[in-house]
Each structure stands twice: as C-alpha cells, then as structure tokens.
Coordinates of C-alpha atoms in Angstrom, one line a residue:
M9 CA 79.3 -0.6 -147.3
N10 CA 76.4 0.4 -145.3
Q11 CA 74.8 0.9 -148.9
G12 CA 71.2 -0.2 -147.8
K13 CA 71.1 2.2 -145.0
V14 CA 72.9 5.2 -146.7
S15 CA 69.7 4.6 -149.9
E16 CA 66.8 4.7 -147.3
S17 CA 65.8 7.9 -147.0
P18 CA 63.2 9.3 -144.6
E19 CA 60.9 10.1 -148.0
S20 CA 61.3 6.4 -149.1
R21 CA 60.8 4.9 -145.7
F22 CA 57.8 6.8 -145.6
S23 CA 56.6 6.2 -149.2
A24 CA 57.0 1.9 -148.1
V25 CA 55.0 2.6 -144.9
L26 CA 52.1 4.3 -147.4
V27 CA 51.8 1.4 -149.8
G28 CA 52.2 -1.4 -147.3
A29 CA 49.6 0.3 -145.6
A30 CA 47.6 0.7 -148.8
R31 CA 47.5 -3.0 -148.9
L32 CA 46.8 -4.1 -145.7
P33 CA 42.8 -5.4 -145.9
G34 CA 39.9 -3.1 -145.2
V35 CA 42.2 -0.5 -146.0
R36 CA 40.5 0.6 -149.4
I37 CA 37.2 2.5 -148.6
D38 CA 34.6 1.4 -151.6
R39 CA 33.5 5.1 -152.4
E40 CA 30.3 4.3 -153.6
A41 CA 29.4 2.0 -150.7
Y42 CA 30.8 4.5 -148.4
L43 CA 28.7 7.6 -149.6
R44 CA 25.5 5.6 -149.7
S45 CA 25.7 4.2 -146.1
A46 CA 27.0 7.7 -144.8
L47 CA 24.3 10.0 -146.4
A48 CA 21.4 7.4 -146.5
R49 CA 19.8 8.6 -143.2
H50 CA 19.5 12.2 -144.2
C51 CA 19.6 12.2 -148.1
S52 CA 17.3 11.6 -150.6
E53 CA 18.0 8.7 -152.9
D54 CA 18.1 11.2 -155.7
E55 CA 20.5 13.3 -153.9
I56 CA 22.8 10.1 -153.2
R57 CA 22.6 8.7 -156.6
I58 CA 24.3 12.5 -157.8
A59 CA 26.8 12.5 -154.9
I60 CA 27.7 9.1 -156.1
E61 CA 27.5 9.7 -159.8
E62 CA 29.1 13.3 -159.5
T63 CA 30.1 14.7 -156.0
P64 CA 28.4 15.7 -152.9
A65 CA 28.8 19.2 -153.8
A66 CA 27.0 18.5 -156.8
A67 CA 24.3 17.0 -155.5
G68 CA 24.0 20.1 -153.1
I69 CA 24.7 18.1 -149.5
P70 CA 24.2 20.6 -146.8
V71 CA 27.2 21.4 -145.1
D72 CA 25.8 20.7 -141.8
L73 CA 25.0 17.0 -142.9
L74 CA 28.6 16.2 -144.6
E75 CA 30.2 18.1 -141.0
K76 CA 27.8 15.3 -139.2
A77 CA 28.8 12.5 -141.3
A78 CA 32.2 13.4 -141.1
N79 CA 32.3 13.4 -137.3
D80 CA 30.8 10.2 -137.2
S81 CA 33.5 8.5 -139.6
I82 CA 36.2 10.6 -137.2
R83 CA 34.7 9.2 -133.9
Y84 CA 34.2 5.8 -135.3
E85 CA 37.9 5.1 -136.8
T86 CA 39.6 6.9 -133.7
A87 CA 37.8 4.4 -131.6
K88 CA 38.8 1.6 -133.3
V89 CA 42.6 2.4 -134.2
S90 CA 43.1 3.1 -130.5
T91 CA 41.6 0.3 -129.3
L92 CA 43.7 -1.7 -132.0
S93 CA 46.9 0.3 -130.7
A94 CA 46.3 -0.4 -126.9
A95 CA 46.1 -4.2 -127.6
A96 CA 49.1 -3.9 -129.7
G97 CA 50.9 -3.0 -126.6
L98 CA 50.0 -5.3 -124.4
P99 CA 52.9 -8.2 -125.2
G100 CA 55.6 -6.7 -123.3
I101 CA 59.0 -5.9 -124.3
F102 CA 60.2 -9.4 -125.9
A103 CA 57.4 -9.0 -128.6
L104 CA 58.5 -5.4 -129.6
P105 CA 60.3 -6.4 -132.9
A106 CA 56.8 -7.9 -134.2
T107 CA 54.6 -5.6 -132.5
V108 CA 56.0 -2.2 -133.3
P109 CA 55.5 -2.4 -137.1
A110 CA 52.2 -4.0 -137.2
D111 CA 51.1 -0.9 -135.3
M112 CA 52.7 1.2 -137.2
A113 CA 50.9 -0.5 -140.1
Q114 CA 47.4 -0.5 -138.5
Y115 CA 47.9 3.2 -137.4
F116 CA 48.6 4.7 -141.0
G117 CA 46.0 2.4 -142.7
H118 CA 43.6 3.7 -139.9
M119 CA 45.3 7.3 -141.3
L120 CA 44.5 6.2 -144.9
R121 CA 40.9 4.8 -144.0
I122 CA 39.8 8.1 -142.7
A123 CA 41.6 10.3 -145.2
Q124 CA 39.5 8.3 -148.1
K125 CA 36.1 9.1 -146.3
L126 CA 36.7 12.9 -145.6
A127 CA 38.1 12.9 -149.5
Y128 CA 34.7 11.3 -150.7
L129 CA 32.6 13.4 -148.2
Y130 CA 34.1 16.7 -149.7
S131 CA 33.8 15.9 -153.4
W132 CA 37.7 14.2 -154.0
P133 CA 37.2 11.3 -156.6
D134 CA 38.0 7.9 -156.2
L135 CA 41.4 7.3 -154.7
F136 CA 42.3 3.9 -155.8
S137 CA 41.7 1.7 -158.9
E138 CA 40.0 -1.7 -158.9
D139 CA 42.6 -3.2 -160.6
G140 CA 45.2 -5.4 -158.3
D141 CA 47.2 -3.8 -155.4
D142 CA 49.4 -1.3 -156.7
V143 CA 49.0 2.4 -155.8
D144 CA 49.9 4.8 -158.8
D145 CA 51.9 7.8 -158.4
A146 CA 49.2 10.5 -158.5
T147 CA 47.4 8.5 -155.7
M148 CA 50.6 8.4 -153.8
G149 CA 50.7 12.1 -154.2
V150 CA 48.2 13.3 -152.9
L151 CA 47.6 10.9 -150.2
T152 CA 51.2 12.1 -149.0
L153 CA 49.4 15.5 -149.3
F154 CA 46.6 14.8 -146.9
F155 CA 48.9 13.2 -144.2
G156 CA 50.8 16.1 -144.4
V157 CA 47.9 18.4 -143.9
M158 CA 47.0 15.5 -141.0
F159 CA 50.7 16.2 -139.7
G160 CA 50.6 20.1 -139.7
T161 CA 52.5 21.1 -142.4
Q162 CA 51.8 24.5 -144.1
S163 CA 52.9 23.5 -147.6
A164 CA 50.8 20.6 -147.7
N165 CA 48.0 22.7 -146.8
A166 CA 48.6 24.9 -149.7
A167 CA 49.3 22.1 -152.3
V168 CA 46.2 20.1 -151.6
G169 CA 44.0 23.6 -151.9
K170 CA 45.9 23.8 -155.0
V171 CA 45.1 20.8 -156.2
A172 CA 41.7 21.1 -155.5
E173 CA 41.3 24.2 -157.1
M174 CA 42.8 22.6 -160.7
M175 CA 40.2 20.0 -160.3
A176 CA 37.1 22.2 -159.6
K177 CA 38.0 24.5 -162.9
Q178 CA 38.1 21.5 -164.9
V179 CA 35.4 19.6 -163.6
A180 CA 37.8 16.4 -163.3
K181 CA 36.3 13.1 -162.0
K182 CA 40.4 12.2 -161.9
L183 CA 43.3 13.3 -160.1
P184 CA 45.7 15.8 -162.0
Q185 CA 48.4 13.0 -163.0
K186 CA 50.7 15.6 -164.8
A187 CA 50.6 18.0 -161.5
L188 CA 51.1 15.5 -158.8
T189 CA 54.0 13.6 -160.5
Q190 CA 56.0 15.9 -162.5
G191 CA 54.6 19.9 -162.0
V192 CA 55.1 22.6 -159.7
I193 CA 53.3 20.3 -156.9
Y194 CA 55.4 17.3 -157.1
P195 CA 58.6 19.1 -155.3
I196 CA 56.4 19.6 -152.5
V197 CA 55.2 15.9 -152.5
K198 CA 58.7 15.0 -151.8
K199 CA 59.1 17.4 -149.1
V200 CA 56.4 16.3 -147.4
A201 CA 57.3 12.5 -147.7
G202 CA 60.2 13.1 -146.0
Y203 CA 59.3 15.3 -143.2
I204 CA 56.5 12.5 -142.4
G205 CA 59.5 10.3 -142.6
V206 CA 61.1 11.9 -140.0
Q207 CA 58.1 12.2 -137.8
M208 CA 57.1 8.8 -138.3
T209 CA 60.7 7.1 -137.0
K210 CA 60.0 9.6 -134.0
Q211 CA 56.6 8.0 -133.5
T212 CA 58.1 4.3 -133.7
F213 CA 60.4 5.3 -131.0
A214 CA 57.3 6.7 -128.6
K215 CA 55.3 3.6 -129.3
S216 CA 58.5 1.5 -128.8
V217 CA 59.1 3.0 -125.3
S218 CA 55.4 2.8 -124.2
K219 CA 55.3 -1.0 -125.1
A220 CA 58.1 -1.6 -122.8
I221 CA 56.0 -2.2 -119.7
P222 CA 52.8 -5.0 -120.3
V223 CA 49.7 -3.8 -119.3
V224 CA 50.7 -0.3 -118.5
G225 CA 52.3 0.2 -121.9
A226 CA 48.6 -0.6 -123.5
A227 CA 47.0 2.1 -121.9
I228 CA 50.2 4.2 -123.2
S229 CA 50.1 3.0 -126.4
G230 CA 46.3 3.7 -126.7
G231 CA 46.5 6.8 -125.3
L232 CA 49.2 8.3 -127.5
T233 CA 47.5 7.0 -130.2
L234 CA 44.2 8.8 -129.3
A235 CA 46.0 12.2 -128.3
T236 CA 47.6 11.8 -132.1
Y237 CA 44.9 10.5 -134.6
L238 CA 42.0 12.3 -133.6
P239 CA 43.2 16.0 -133.8
M240 CA 44.8 15.0 -137.1
A241 CA 41.8 13.6 -138.3
K242 CA 39.9 17.0 -137.4
R243 CA 42.8 18.9 -139.3
L244 CA 42.4 17.4 -142.7
K245 CA 38.4 17.5 -142.3
N246 CA 38.6 21.2 -141.5
H247 CA 41.3 21.6 -144.7
L248 CA 39.0 19.3 -147.0
S249 CA 35.7 20.9 -146.3
D250 CA 37.0 24.5 -146.6
S251 CA 38.7 23.2 -150.5
E252 CA 37.2 24.4 -154.0
L253 CA 36.0 21.2 -154.5
A254 CA 33.6 21.2 -151.6
K255 CA 31.9 24.2 -152.5
P256 CA 28.4 23.3 -154.0
A257 CA 29.0 23.3 -158.0
Q258 CA 27.3 24.6 -161.0
R259 CA 25.1 21.6 -162.5
V260 CA 24.2 21.4 -166.0
V261 CA 20.6 20.5 -166.0
V262 CA 18.4 19.5 -169.4
V263 CA 14.8 20.7 -169.5
D264 CA 12.9 20.2 -172.5
A265 CA 16.0 20.3 -174.8
E266 CA 16.8 23.5 -173.6
V267 CA 20.2 23.8 -171.7
V268 CA 19.8 25.2 -168.1
H269 CA 22.5 26.0 -165.7
E270 CA 21.6 25.6 -162.2
S271 CA 23.5 27.4 -159.3
V272 CA 23.3 25.1 -156.1
V273 CA 23.2 27.7 -153.1
A274 CA 25.5 26.8 -150.4
E275 CA 24.7 26.1 -146.6
P276 CA 26.2 29.2 -144.1
P277 CA 29.6 28.2 -143.4
V278 CA 29.9 25.9 -139.8
S279 CA 32.7 27.2 -137.5
H280 CA 35.6 24.9 -136.9
D281 CA 37.2 23.2 -133.6
S282 CA 40.0 25.0 -132.5
D283 CA 42.3 21.8 -132.4
G284 CA 41.8 21.4 -136.2
A285 CA 42.7 24.8 -137.4
A286 CA 45.4 24.8 -139.8
V287 CA 48.7 25.4 -138.9
A288 CA 50.7 28.3 -139.7
I289 CA 54.7 27.1 -139.9
D290 CA 55.9 24.3 -141.7
G291 CA 55.9 21.6 -138.7
P292 CA 53.8 19.8 -136.3
Q293 CA 51.1 22.1 -134.2
S294 CA 51.8 22.3 -131.0
S295 CA 49.5 20.7 -128.2

C-alpha cells in the first residue's frame, strides 16, 4: 500500500523534472551556434574559432567581454521566463492542475538554458549528446550541481569547483564520467538533488497559491519568477567565472616545426554583484 508515494523521494522527483525539462523543445543550446552568436560582435574570427574548437579561455577572450556576454544572456533568459510565468498565471484556480506543472517545467527549462550558456562561456564542454533525447548520467550529475549552485548550496559550490579543477588539469573536452557517477562527487550529487527536490515542492506550492487569483495571480507569479531566477543565474555566473576552467589556459603553438608553449595573460578580475555572492552555509541564501 502507498508503494508509489514511498518510492518517490525528493531526489527522484527532482531528477524526473530535470530530465523532462531537458527534453522540452528549445531547451538544449547548441554550443557552437551560441558561442559564435555571443562573441561575434566583440571577437575576431580566429578567436571565435579557437573558442569553439577548444574553449573561450584557450582563445584568451577577455574577462570583461565574457562578463558582458553572460549578463546579456541572463537578462534575455530572465525576461523570457518571467513573461511566460506571468502568462501561465492568467487562467485562475480552475486551470491549476494544468498550469502548475507546465510553469515548473518551463521554469526549469530556462534554468537549463542559462546554465548551458554560462557553462559554454566559461569553458565547459558540450553538455548534451546529439544522439536522441536521453541525458547521460554525467550530464545529469553536473547539471544537478549547477542547479545546486543556483539554489545556494555550499556542497554544490565545492563539487563544481572540484570537477572544474579535474578537467582543467587533464585538459579534458568531456565531463569526468566516473567522478560524477561513482566517485567522491556522486554522493554530493545525490544530496543536492534531494535538497532541490524539497525546495522544488515548496516553489510549486507558492506558485499554486499565486495562480489562485486571476490577473493578480499573473503579476505575482511573474514577480516570484523574476525574484528567484535572476539572482540564481547571477550566482551560477559568478561561481563559474571563478573556476579553474575559466582561467586562461596554456596553449601549444607550432612555429616552424618547433613546439612553443604560449601563456595567455588574464585580464584583471571583475568584481561581482553582491546578490551573486556564494553562500556560506548549505541552504538557500537569505534575501
């Protein structure tokens, strides 16, 4: 009796929503197309080519330029998700069973969109395979950690930093499958997924209440989304921009058959917004 309810843990609930959101049309970002679009107005064709074939860090893209591109993407995605959230608040109480799941799915879908954009700007590899709709375990793991950073958990901050450090040392172009699915990082992934699952249930309830009053509910729902999405996106941006992967890498250049190691000089660091600071405890940041 009650077998289904017992088996549905907060962790599995979050994982199901994450996989569902990743399968929505328009959620997956084409890394090459996005980098070309984001960098086109500010970088040479050679810099863009290196950023795509290797990473923006390897191409020596200035920190302030990446910061501008990241902020532009955050503003675009925030405006889009807030508008959609407000629109989903219009039907009123009789449409709650239909609108609440759809609103949550599109909200998480836009979290996935900005997570991918920021990851690609700050030199993470392609997160999704082109083969089918499946999301592999390593991608699930790193996206869960990204969401954990957005929700403000210290354990996720530390785990993302560790993964970035591992990849930077190995000059890896793929996620570390074993570390994310079997190694010491995996228990952190499970813990973060459970935590977000609980927070997700609370958010669903808050959105349900806001949608109970037509029109007024639309404004409340859109406002709730704006108040949560924007600082969460900035939090992830600030964390990824400080990771090992984002630091200019040493490139190997061949000159007249002689191998030369060329160090790319970093631009001075850019100060972060106060609402994007990393949290000091395992839990959401206070407003």
